[in-house]
Tab-separated table of C-alpha atoms in Angstrom:
chain	number	residue	atom	x	y	z
A	19	MET	CA	80.722	-4.145	32.929
A	20	SER	CA	81.208	-7.513	31.388
A	21	MET	CA	78.679	-10.238	32.055
A	22	THR	CA	80.574	-12.917	30.191
A	23	ASP	CA	83.889	-13.162	28.425
A	24	LYS	CA	82.256	-11.105	25.623
A	25	THR	CA	81.208	-7.527	25.876
A	26	PRO	CA	77.500	-7.295	26.406
A	27	THR	CA	75.411	-5.527	23.714
A	28	TYR	CA	73.012	-2.732	24.234
A	29	SER	CA	69.545	-4.186	24.541
A	30	GLN	CA	66.481	-2.933	22.741
A	31	PRO	CA	64.798	-0.946	25.638
A	32	VAL	CA	61.378	-1.978	26.960
A	33	ILE	CA	59.196	0.927	27.644
A	34	ALA	CA	55.943	0.737	29.680
A	35	VAL	CA	53.283	3.373	29.004
A	36	VAL	CA	51.412	3.980	32.322
A	37	GLY	CA	48.976	6.537	33.752
A	38	HIS	CA	45.329	7.346	34.515
A	39	ILE	CA	42.290	6.028	32.529
A	40	ASP	CA	41.563	8.092	29.401
A	41	HIS	CA	44.704	10.222	29.649
A	42	GLY	CA	45.776	9.182	26.139
A	43	LYS	CA	48.212	6.267	26.577
A	44	THR	CA	46.895	4.126	23.797
A	45	SER	CA	46.302	7.102	21.513
A	46	LEU	CA	49.960	8.025	21.978
A	47	LEU	CA	51.020	4.523	20.927
A	48	ASP	CA	48.550	4.672	18.047
A	49	TYR	CA	50.386	7.727	16.674
A	50	ILE	CA	53.733	6.187	17.141
A	51	ARG	CA	52.642	2.974	15.459
A	52	LYS	CA	50.498	4.857	12.941
A	53	SER	CA	47.534	2.614	13.798
A	54	ARG	CA	44.065	3.009	15.253
A	55	VAL	CA	43.982	0.651	18.239
A	56	ALA	CA	42.202	3.041	20.672
A	57	GLU	CA	38.942	3.027	18.741
A	58	LYS	CA	38.675	-0.740	18.901
A	59	GLU	CA	38.859	-1.056	22.611
A	60	THR	CA	35.584	-1.958	24.442
A	61	GLY	CA	34.472	1.109	26.420
A	62	GLY	CA	37.590	2.969	25.213
A	63	ILE	CA	39.619	1.266	27.895
A	64	THR	CA	42.689	-0.860	27.156
A	65	GLN	CA	41.861	-4.191	28.862
A	66	ARG	CA	45.100	-6.236	28.335
A	67	ILE	CA	48.758	-5.621	28.049
A	68	SER	CA	50.087	-5.453	24.446
A	69	ALA	CA	53.653	-5.278	23.232
A	70	TYR	CA	54.733	-3.302	20.152
A	71	GLU	CA	57.978	-2.720	18.423
A	72	ILE	CA	58.990	0.333	16.400
A	73	SER	CA	62.123	1.788	14.761
A	74	HIS	CA	63.023	5.414	15.307
A	75	THR	CA	65.538	7.588	13.599
A	76	THR	CA	66.926	10.240	16.027
A	77	LYS	CA	67.842	13.740	15.182
A	78	GLU	CA	71.437	12.671	14.849
A	79	GLY	CA	70.353	9.998	12.260
A	80	ALA	CA	70.824	6.979	14.481
A	81	GLU	CA	68.353	4.112	13.834
A	82	ARG	CA	67.032	2.605	17.165
A	83	ASP	CA	64.470	-0.100	17.931
A	84	LEU	CA	62.137	0.375	20.889
A	85	THR	CA	59.691	-1.973	22.517
A	86	PHE	CA	56.523	-0.556	24.004
A	87	ILE	CA	54.092	-2.163	26.518
A	88	ASP	CA	50.625	-0.633	26.527
A	89	THR	CA	49.157	-1.175	30.003
A	90	PRO	CA	45.483	-0.770	31.032
A	91	GLY	CA	44.471	2.432	32.733
A	92	HIS	CA	41.316	1.551	34.598
A	93	GLU	CA	41.583	0.826	38.331
A	94	ALA	CA	40.758	-2.803	37.827
A	95	PHE	CA	44.055	-3.415	36.020
A	96	GLN	CA	46.313	-2.253	38.790
A	97	LYS	CA	48.207	-5.604	38.906
A	98	MET	CA	48.706	-5.612	35.132
A	99	ARG	CA	50.027	-2.046	35.299
A	100	ARG	CA	52.494	-3.150	37.951
A	101	ARG	CA	53.505	-6.205	35.880
A	102	GLY	CA	54.050	-3.875	32.971
A	103	ALA	CA	56.354	-1.550	34.959
A	104	SER	CA	58.383	-4.421	36.445
A	105	SER	CA	58.843	-5.920	32.945
A	106	ALA	CA	60.234	-2.647	31.558
A	107	ASP	CA	63.425	-0.705	31.451
A	108	ILE	CA	61.868	2.707	31.223
A	109	ALA	CA	58.362	4.056	31.913
A	110	ILE	CA	56.393	6.844	30.264
A	111	LEU	CA	54.071	8.297	32.828
A	112	VAL	CA	51.233	9.895	30.813
A	113	VAL	CA	49.478	12.963	32.340
A	114	ALA	CA	46.715	14.662	30.496
A	115	ALA	CA	47.438	18.415	30.298
A	116	ASP	CA	43.640	19.175	30.687
A	117	ASP	CA	43.118	16.817	33.698
A	118	GLY	CA	46.338	16.704	35.711
A	119	VAL	CA	47.138	14.142	38.408
A	120	LYS	CA	44.439	11.443	39.116
A	121	PRO	CA	44.291	8.300	41.339
A	122	GLN	CA	45.893	5.957	38.849
A	123	THR	CA	48.539	8.577	38.010
A	124	LYS	CA	49.664	8.220	41.659
A	125	GLU	CA	49.439	4.484	41.576
A	126	ALA	CA	51.453	4.328	38.404
A	127	TRP	CA	54.151	6.548	39.893
A	128	SER	CA	54.270	4.238	42.870
A	129	ALA	CA	54.648	1.190	40.601
A	130	ILE	CA	57.489	2.967	38.794
A	131	GLN	CA	59.301	3.646	42.015
A	132	ASP	CA	58.760	0.104	43.256
A	133	ALA	CA	60.267	-1.230	39.923
A	134	GLY	CA	63.201	1.134	40.311
A	135	ILE	CA	63.174	2.136	36.690
A	136	PRO	CA	63.692	5.618	35.118
A	137	CYS	CA	60.714	7.591	34.047
A	138	VAL	CA	59.876	10.141	31.450
A	139	VAL	CA	56.625	12.282	31.936
A	140	ALA	CA	54.576	12.905	28.857
A	141	PHE	CA	51.937	15.622	29.131
A	142	THR	CA	49.349	14.722	26.574
A	143	LYS	CA	46.373	16.372	24.968
A	144	ILE	CA	48.164	19.713	24.565
A	145	ASP	CA	46.071	20.337	21.420
A	146	LYS	CA	42.883	20.741	23.548
A	147	GLU	CA	41.551	24.226	24.382
A	148	SER	CA	41.174	23.160	28.011
A	149	ALA	CA	44.821	22.148	28.301
A	150	ASN	CA	46.871	23.916	30.989
A	151	LEU	CA	50.477	22.674	30.858
A	152	ASP	CA	51.640	24.850	33.703
A	153	ARG	CA	48.846	23.669	35.996
A	154	ALA	CA	49.493	20.043	35.062
A	155	LYS	CA	53.205	20.452	35.841
A	156	GLU	CA	52.309	21.971	39.226
A	157	ALA	CA	50.056	19.012	39.986
A	158	VAL	CA	52.878	16.593	39.150
A	159	LEU	CA	55.312	18.441	41.382
A	160	THR	CA	52.899	18.405	44.218
A	161	GLU	CA	52.973	14.562	44.032
A	162	GLY	CA	56.771	14.545	44.516
A	163	ILE	CA	57.574	14.015	40.814
A	164	TYR	CA	60.279	16.620	40.395
A	165	LEU	CA	60.707	17.551	36.744
A	166	GLU	CA	63.853	18.762	34.928
A	167	GLY	CA	64.091	22.431	34.911
A	168	LEU	CA	61.751	22.723	37.911
A	169	GLY	CA	64.087	21.598	40.649
A	170	GLY	CA	64.313	17.922	39.771
A	171	SER	CA	65.749	15.346	37.389
A	172	VAL	CA	62.717	13.629	35.852
A	173	PRO	CA	62.758	14.433	32.087
A	174	TRP	CA	59.515	15.451	30.484
A	175	THR	CA	57.869	16.598	27.287
A	176	ALA	CA	54.496	17.737	25.948
A	177	VAL	CA	52.860	15.885	23.156
A	178	SER	CA	49.693	15.714	21.058
A	179	SER	CA	48.588	12.359	19.733
A	180	LYS	CA	46.260	14.212	17.370
A	181	THR	CA	48.741	16.410	15.647
A	182	GLY	CA	51.950	14.573	16.453
A	183	ASP	CA	53.577	17.600	18.079
A	184	GLY	CA	56.336	16.662	20.527
A	185	ILE	CA	56.300	12.862	19.709
A	186	PRO	CA	59.711	12.830	17.892
A	187	ASP	CA	61.142	14.682	20.907
A	188	LEU	CA	59.653	12.052	23.211
A	189	LEU	CA	61.221	9.205	21.185
A	190	ASP	CA	64.621	10.972	21.230
A	191	LEU	CA	64.286	11.399	24.967
A	192	LEU	CA	63.627	7.724	25.462
A	193	VAL	CA	66.673	6.764	23.402
A	194	LEU	CA	68.773	9.186	25.460
A	195	VAL	CA	67.486	7.732	28.731
A	196	SER	CA	68.161	4.255	27.460
A	197	ASP	CA	71.797	5.149	26.636
A	198	LEU	CA	72.371	6.899	29.921
A	199	GLU	CA	70.921	3.995	31.819
A	200	GLU	CA	73.124	1.571	29.770
A	201	VAL	CA	70.362	-0.977	29.047
A	202	VAL	CA	72.445	-3.902	28.174
A	203	CYS	CA	72.151	-7.715	28.063
A	204	ASP	CA	74.281	-10.722	27.277
A	205	PRO	CA	72.888	-12.587	24.202
A	206	LEU	CA	75.041	-15.641	25.058
A	207	LYS	CA	73.390	-16.208	28.447
A	208	PRO	CA	70.595	-18.750	28.806
A	209	ALA	CA	67.297	-17.229	27.678
A	210	ARG	CA	65.045	-15.536	30.267
A	211	ALA	CA	61.783	-13.780	29.475
A	212	VAL	CA	58.736	-12.454	31.323
A	213	VAL	CA	55.180	-13.416	30.411
A	214	ILE	CA	53.080	-10.324	29.789
A	215	GLU	CA	50.003	-12.026	28.392
A	216	SER	CA	48.538	-15.522	27.767
A	217	ALA	CA	45.457	-16.678	25.979
A	218	ARG	CA	43.699	-19.701	24.636
A	219	ASP	CA	42.583	-19.999	21.017
A	220	PRO	CA	40.640	-22.814	19.376
A	221	LYS	CA	43.050	-22.856	16.392
A	222	ILE	CA	46.466	-22.363	17.954
A	223	GLY	CA	45.842	-23.534	21.491
A	224	ILE	CA	47.394	-21.819	24.528
A	225	SER	CA	49.760	-19.026	23.755
A	226	ALA	CA	51.758	-16.489	25.558
A	227	THR	CA	53.282	-13.034	24.723
A	228	VAL	CA	56.773	-12.629	26.394
A	229	ILE	CA	59.474	-9.999	26.514
A	230	VAL	CA	63.010	-11.431	26.260
A	231	ARG	CA	64.979	-10.016	29.132
A	232	GLU	CA	68.198	-11.990	28.976
A	233	GLY	CA	69.979	-14.192	26.479
A	234	THR	CA	68.438	-15.293	23.142
A	235	LEU	CA	65.164	-17.213	22.746
A	236	LYS	CA	65.660	-19.963	20.143
A	237	THR	CA	63.484	-22.496	18.387
A	238	GLY	CA	64.241	-26.187	19.252
A	239	ALA	CA	64.351	-25.461	23.047
A	240	PHE	CA	61.579	-25.905	25.619
A	241	ALA	CA	60.094	-23.040	27.426
A	242	VAL	CA	58.945	-23.234	31.107
A	243	ALA	CA	56.837	-20.579	32.900
A	244	GLY	CA	55.684	-21.653	36.306
A	245	THR	CA	53.447	-24.659	35.862
A	246	ALA	CA	53.292	-24.312	32.089
A	247	TRP	CA	55.641	-25.495	29.509
A	248	ALA	CA	55.844	-25.539	25.698
A	249	PRO	CA	58.134	-26.790	22.864
A	250	LEU	CA	59.491	-23.787	20.981
A	251	ARG	CA	58.564	-24.962	17.421
A	252	ALA	CA	57.896	-21.350	16.285
A	253	ILE	CA	58.820	-17.872	17.601
A	254	VAL	CA	56.701	-15.046	16.202
A	255	SER	CA	57.973	-11.434	16.353
A	256	ALA	CA	55.802	-8.380	16.986
A	257	ASP	CA	55.123	-7.837	13.328
A	258	GLY	CA	53.959	-11.456	12.747
A	259	THR	CA	57.151	-12.807	11.228
A	260	ARG	CA	58.425	-16.306	12.132
A	261	GLU	CA	61.877	-16.106	13.583
A	262	LYS	CA	64.439	-18.730	14.541
A	263	GLU	CA	65.633	-16.580	17.436
A	264	LEU	CA	64.900	-13.286	19.232
A	265	SER	CA	67.212	-11.433	21.610
A	266	CYS	CA	66.926	-8.979	24.565
A	267	GLY	CA	64.205	-6.529	24.618
A	268	LYS	CA	62.189	-8.191	21.822
A	269	PRO	CA	58.549	-9.222	22.200
A	270	ALA	CA	57.765	-12.768	21.150
A	271	PHE	CA	54.541	-14.711	20.596
A	272	LEU	CA	54.815	-18.352	21.649
A	273	SER	CA	52.247	-21.144	21.408
A	274	GLY	CA	51.744	-24.797	22.369
A	275	PHE	CA	51.747	-24.383	26.146
A	276	SER	CA	50.464	-27.167	28.417
A	277	GLU	CA	48.347	-24.607	30.350
A	278	GLU	CA	47.998	-20.799	30.600
A	279	PRO	CA	51.199	-19.214	32.044
A	280	GLU	CA	50.513	-16.752	34.762
A	281	VAL	CA	51.068	-13.096	33.813
A	282	GLY	CA	54.334	-11.901	35.298
A	283	ALA	CA	55.821	-15.354	35.449
A	284	GLU	CA	59.482	-15.766	34.502
A	285	LEU	CA	60.047	-17.944	31.474
A	286	ILE	CA	63.216	-19.919	31.070
A	287	THR	CA	64.355	-22.493	28.449
A	288	VAL	CA	65.761	-25.959	28.778
A	289	ALA	CA	67.066	-28.397	26.273
A	290	THR	CA	64.697	-31.359	26.654
A	291	LYS	CA	60.934	-32.043	27.143
A	292	LYS	CA	61.738	-34.179	30.168
A	293	GLU	CA	63.492	-31.177	31.919
A	294	ALA	CA	60.561	-28.926	31.068
A	295	GLU	CA	57.929	-31.281	32.411
A	296	ALA	CA	59.961	-31.859	35.617
A	297	LEU	CA	60.243	-28.139	36.281
A	298	ALA	CA	56.499	-27.529	35.636
A	299	LYS	CA	55.591	-30.428	37.936
A	300	GLU	CA	57.885	-29.101	40.644
A	301	ALA	CA	56.203	-25.675	40.385
A	302	SER	CA	52.712	-27.202	40.685
A	303	VAL	CA	53.313	-28.682	44.132
A	304	ARG	CA	54.495	-25.326	45.645
A	305	PRO	CA	52.204	-24.211	48.537
A	306	GLU	CA	50.859	-21.186	46.488
A	307	ASN	CA	49.588	-23.562	43.786
A	308	VAL	CA	47.721	-25.971	46.147
A	309	PRO	CA	43.945	-25.302	46.093
A	310	GLN	CA	42.295	-24.265	49.336
A	311	ASN	CA	39.845	-26.410	51.229
A	312	LEU	CA	36.300	-25.458	50.116
A	313	ASN	CA	34.731	-27.459	52.874
A	314	GLU	CA	36.021	-25.401	55.879
A	315	ALA	CA	33.170	-24.349	58.128
A	316	SER	CA	32.148	-20.736	57.944
A	317	GLU	CA	29.314	-18.653	59.426
A	318	LYS	CA	29.221	-16.595	56.243
A	319	VAL	CA	27.095	-17.346	53.124
A	320	PRO	CA	29.364	-19.407	50.803
A	321	ILE	CA	29.494	-18.035	47.228
A	322	ARG	CA	31.582	-20.158	44.779
A	323	ILE	CA	32.863	-18.557	41.618
A	324	ILE	CA	34.652	-19.694	38.414
A	325	LEU	CA	36.442	-17.045	36.434
A	326	LYS	CA	36.576	-17.236	32.581
A	327	ALA	CA	38.267	-14.647	30.437
A	328	ASP	CA	39.922	-14.052	27.110
A	329	THR	CA	43.387	-13.845	28.556
A	330	MET	CA	45.268	-14.686	31.881
A	331	GLY	CA	46.031	-11.003	32.306
A	332	SER	CA	42.288	-10.190	32.299
A	333	ILE	CA	41.702	-12.957	34.853
A	334	GLU	CA	44.355	-11.517	37.098
A	335	ALA	CA	42.790	-8.024	36.784
A	336	LEU	CA	39.378	-9.478	37.519
A	337	GLU	CA	40.755	-11.259	40.580
A	338	PHE	CA	42.140	-7.968	41.867
A	339	GLU	CA	38.810	-6.184	41.343
A	340	LEU	CA	36.928	-8.986	43.130
A	341	GLU	CA	39.109	-8.427	46.216
A	342	LYS	CA	37.288	-5.046	46.630
A	343	VAL	CA	33.760	-6.444	46.508
A	344	PRO	CA	32.174	-5.903	50.001
A	345	ALA	CA	31.657	-9.355	51.452
A	346	GLU	CA	31.402	-9.033	55.203
A	347	ASN	CA	28.585	-11.637	55.280
A	348	ALA	CA	29.787	-13.776	52.281
A	349	ASP	CA	32.597	-16.249	51.818
A	350	ILE	CA	33.606	-15.712	48.228
A	351	THR	CA	35.828	-18.453	46.899
A	352	ILE	CA	37.302	-18.688	43.415
A	353	VAL	CA	37.084	-22.454	42.589
A	354	SER	CA	38.865	-22.177	39.328
A	355	LYS	CA	40.043	-19.801	36.629
A	356	SER	CA	40.833	-20.368	33.020
A	357	VAL	CA	41.011	-18.820	29.523
A	358	GLY	CA	38.333	-19.622	26.979
A	359	ALA	CA	34.603	-20.010	26.660
A	360	VAL	CA	32.357	-21.272	29.496
A	361	SER	CA	32.100	-25.050	29.097
A	362	GLU	CA	29.979	-27.874	30.467
A	363	ASN	CA	32.939	-28.874	32.720
A	364	ASP	CA	32.863	-25.415	34.349
A	365	VAL	CA	29.205	-25.813	35.113
A	366	LYS	CA	29.695	-29.348	36.437
A	367	THR	CA	32.501	-28.135	38.726
A	368	LEU	CA	29.992	-25.807	40.479
A	369	SER	CA	26.891	-27.970	40.214
A	370	SER	CA	27.303	-29.309	43.775
A	371	PHE	CA	27.520	-25.827	45.407
A	372	ASP	CA	24.743	-23.489	46.380
A	373	ASN	CA	25.286	-19.857	45.289
A	374	ALA	CA	27.363	-20.883	42.360
A	375	ILE	CA	28.369	-18.156	39.846
A	376	ILE	CA	30.475	-18.132	36.618
A	377	LEU	CA	31.901	-14.743	35.731
A	378	ALA	CA	32.797	-14.561	32.085
A	379	PHE	CA	34.752	-11.596	30.696
A	380	GLY	CA	35.196	-11.252	26.957
A	381	VAL	CA	34.358	-14.824	26.124
A	382	GLY	CA	31.231	-16.754	25.019
A	383	THR	CA	29.372	-19.674	26.496
A	384	ASP	CA	28.942	-23.045	24.909
A	385	ALA	CA	25.242	-23.831	24.132
A	386	SER	CA	25.473	-27.011	25.979
A	387	ALA	CA	26.898	-25.173	29.058
A	388	GLU	CA	24.001	-22.723	29.054
A	389	ASP	CA	21.498	-25.542	29.083
A	390	LEU	CA	23.239	-27.397	31.857
A	391	ALA	CA	23.685	-24.263	33.910
A	392	GLU	CA	19.919	-23.554	33.813
A	393	ARG	CA	19.188	-27.133	35.010
A	394	GLN	CA	21.800	-27.138	37.634
A	395	GLY	CA	21.038	-23.630	39.025
A	396	VAL	CA	24.474	-22.216	38.157
A	397	HIS	CA	24.365	-18.499	37.092
A	398	ILE	CA	26.543	-17.359	34.260
A	399	GLU	CA	27.156	-13.655	34.046
A	400	SER	CA	29.040	-12.442	30.998
A	401	ARG	CA	30.183	-8.900	30.260
A	402	LYS	CA	32.678	-7.101	27.965
A	403	ILE	CA	33.710	-4.466	30.446
A	404	ILE	CA	35.347	-5.847	33.609
A	405	TYR	CA	34.068	-3.358	36.124
A	406	GLU	CA	30.504	-4.028	34.996
A	407	LEU	CA	31.049	-7.605	36.110
A	408	THR	CA	32.148	-6.565	39.586
A	409	GLU	CA	29.434	-3.985	39.988
A	410	TRP	CA	26.913	-6.816	39.163
A	411	LEU	CA	28.632	-9.131	41.681
A	412	THR	CA	28.507	-6.505	44.401
A	413	LYS	CA	24.715	-6.252	44.094
A	414	GLU	CA	24.452	-10.062	43.846
A	415	VAL	CA	26.349	-10.515	47.114
A	416	GLU	CA	24.140	-8.048	48.830
A	417	THR	CA	21.076	-10.021	47.674
A	418	ARG	CA	22.443	-13.551	48.473
A	419	ALA	CA	24.204	-12.557	51.720
A	420	PRO	CA	22.188	-9.663	53.192
A	421	GLY	CA	23.592	-10.108	56.663
A	422	ILE	CA	22.906	-11.855	59.907
A	423	PRO	CA	19.526	-10.833	61.475
A	424	GLU	CA	19.961	-8.846	64.687
A	425	GLU	CA	17.513	-7.613	67.272
A	426	LYS	CA	17.652	-3.842	67.813
A	427	ILE	CA	16.094	-2.603	71.120
A	428	LEU	CA	13.771	0.264	70.433
A	429	GLY	CA	12.483	0.767	74.033
A	430	ARG	CA	12.823	-0.726	77.560
A	431	ALA	CA	10.677	-0.316	80.610
A	432	LYS	CA	10.695	-1.761	84.154
A	433	ILE	CA	7.528	-3.179	85.751
A	434	LEU	CA	7.161	-1.391	89.083
A	435	LYS	CA	3.858	-2.947	90.207
A	436	PHE	CA	1.477	-5.726	89.214
A	437	PHE	CA	-2.227	-4.690	89.725
A	438	SER	CA	-4.457	-7.441	88.337
A	439	ASN	CA	-5.072	-9.822	85.543
A	440	ALA	CA	-8.138	-11.197	83.761
A	441	GLY	CA	-7.387	-14.145	81.622
A	442	ASN	CA	-4.332	-13.274	79.623
A	443	LYS	CA	-4.611	-9.499	80.136
A	444	HIS	CA	-2.346	-8.019	82.862
A	445	VAL	CA	-2.636	-4.584	84.279
A	446	VAL	CA	0.726	-3.218	85.415
A	447	GLY	CA	2.542	0.031	86.398
A	448	GLY	CA	5.995	0.736	84.855
A	449	ARG	CA	8.785	3.207	84.250
A	450	LEU	CA	10.467	3.919	80.890
A	451	GLU	CA	14.168	3.207	81.209
A	452	GLU	CA	15.198	4.057	77.663
A	453	GLY	CA	13.850	4.627	74.057
A	454	ILE	CA	10.165	4.534	73.349
A	455	ILE	CA	7.196	2.225	74.297
A	456	LYS	CA	4.238	2.230	72.018
A	457	LYS	CA	0.625	1.021	72.207
A	458	GLY	CA	0.099	-1.956	70.006
A	459	SER	CA	3.775	-3.034	70.267
A	460	THR	CA	4.867	-6.599	70.787
A	461	VAL	CA	7.156	-6.794	73.764
A	462	SER	CA	9.552	-9.396	75.311
A	463	ILE	CA	9.171	-10.119	78.936
A	464	ILE	CA	12.464	-10.480	80.690
A	465	ARG	CA	13.049	-11.742	84.259
A	466	ARG	CA	16.538	-11.769	85.808
A	467	ASP	CA	18.029	-11.341	82.319
A	468	ILE	CA	16.189	-14.340	80.954
A	469	PRO	CA	13.367	-13.948	78.372
A	470	ILE	CA	10.225	-15.796	79.714
A	471	GLY	CA	7.662	-14.821	77.074
A	472	LYS	CA	6.059	-12.345	74.712
A	473	GLY	CA	3.140	-9.951	75.071
A	474	LYS	CA	1.406	-7.139	73.376
A	475	ILE	CA	0.524	-3.681	74.833
A	476	ILE	CA	-3.218	-3.195	74.586
A	477	ASN	CA	-3.657	0.072	76.274
A	478	MET	CA	-1.426	2.817	77.932
A	479	GLN	CA	-2.084	5.603	80.372
A	480	SER	CA	0.099	8.434	81.790
A	481	GLN	CA	-1.325	10.594	84.623
A	482	LYS	CA	-4.785	8.815	84.110
A	483	THR	CA	-4.878	9.924	80.445
A	484	ASP	CA	-4.849	7.420	77.518
A	485	VAL	CA	-1.643	7.774	75.510
A	486	ASP	CA	-0.213	6.061	72.405
A	487	SER	CA	3.371	6.092	73.494
A	488	ILE	CA	5.801	6.986	76.197
A	489	SER	CA	9.199	8.501	75.205
A	490	THR	CA	10.342	10.524	78.203
A	491	GLU	CA	13.006	8.658	80.244
A	492	LYS	CA	12.001	7.727	83.750
A	493	GLN	CA	8.360	8.598	83.068
A	494	GLU	CA	5.938	6.292	84.819
A	495	PHE	CA	2.895	4.815	83.073
A	496	GLY	CA	0.101	2.201	83.425
A	497	ALA	CA	-0.410	-0.415	80.781
A	498	GLN	CA	-2.602	-3.425	79.899
A	499	ILE	CA	-0.483	-6.161	78.414
A	500	GLU	CA	-1.816	-9.281	76.773
A	501	SER	CA	0.455	-12.251	77.448
A	502	ARG	CA	0.196	-15.983	78.357
A	503	SER	CA	3.202	-15.456	80.618
A	504	ASP	CA	2.937	-14.179	84.171
A	505	ILE	CA	4.144	-10.614	84.702
A	506	ALA	CA	5.680	-9.468	88.057
A	507	ALA	CA	7.218	-6.452	89.624
A	508	GLY	CA	10.878	-6.205	88.638
A	509	ASP	CA	10.363	-7.660	85.199
A	510	ILE	CA	11.664	-5.832	82.124
A	511	ILE	CA	9.629	-5.343	78.913
A	512	GLU	CA	11.438	-4.607	75.687
A	513	ILE	CA	10.261	-3.472	72.256
A	514	SER	CA	12.707	-4.540	69.485
A	515	THR	CA	12.915	-4.840	65.740
A	516	THR	CA	14.854	-7.178	63.404
A	517	ILE	CA	17.503	-5.541	61.224
A	518	GLN	CA	19.896	-7.022	58.708
A	519	ASN	CA	23.527	-6.357	59.261
A	520	LYS	CA	25.320	-5.095	56.128
């Protein structure tokens, strides 16, 4: 099993915590870490991936370190959850004992299967009166997650983040799965890590949280992640300690990047700044990084958007959510996306476009940018909960791009005979072909499939009796129509209305 001439060492396992919104993922980690993170989250929803490191003493007395990735549970963060699973060695699928399987439970299970990593199911909230563990297990089995002791091989345990019941057993189970899976790495190989978060801060600049997946990350080298690069002057561990190096499975906080690394990007290290710049430049000219042409012709209403957020992970999640905004009549284009407060430059970028919007999530707006946006007609919408932004945009798109007007035919009749006319008033006999014809309606006059004019029905009679409308198909009637166009036998008159396509 050797990767190099030396025997590889067992790596600190990286564990992703995934599941449905409000099923207790963050609360579970809170108890493990003995912290109170869940109460600080806006809307009670974890809105970015965070990496934590703990030490656990097993029942056998062994001391083991574990790295946890806390992934968002709301639907908007599907991409971030998938990134979390693909960055991990093991997944904990959290299922609330009082709620069972929900949409994001299914999506999380799919992500685990796609990543090909082992899973432990944790049934949470067993302390609640409404908890029904047997029913929750049945729901899991129904989704094809076959539990140990119930005809399958997926290990599981029941826990309470309120009382701590079952949590030591869960940690022991994770250590066991890690040992059985033989999570190993070679610390002598070139360092390789995965970016799980990036952010911009006025004091420290652009930073990234990474998980070391191979080799050893060392100060003095240069890191490259896609189009971003940074000198590794300092490596900060999960507990805030400056380290000279960190090995496999360890979370690391790095700063000094040239731009925000993409969430999920692979990070490698090179010896020189020249190599780092060359690799970043090479990545920047790849097809996926070339901006699309904003001047292409389109029949849809163009809506140009800039995304601003507190982290790149949040931007990625926002992009995913925007893909679901109904936009049949709108051409929504993301002009740019970046971390940090809304600036004058952001407003200037959109100032030449109609229907220009800046969506800001979890960040402020510079005062000068607000003033300029008001003068330039650029709308800035800022929210602290991501799906509130997309709900707002959905309504805004409906307002700005209501649809292409379309004529809907309400009634059609054929002129059978022309009787007389006095001035612009024509007396005719007709037959209803479809729909309804009403007195007072404006009609289109059509001859040989070509519209030749408009008119208005002044009076109508059926069987010598005045009527307000005719709605029986093939019924004959007499009508006086006011029109500047001639009307002849064989012509068609139509009543229509204008509707907006959604």
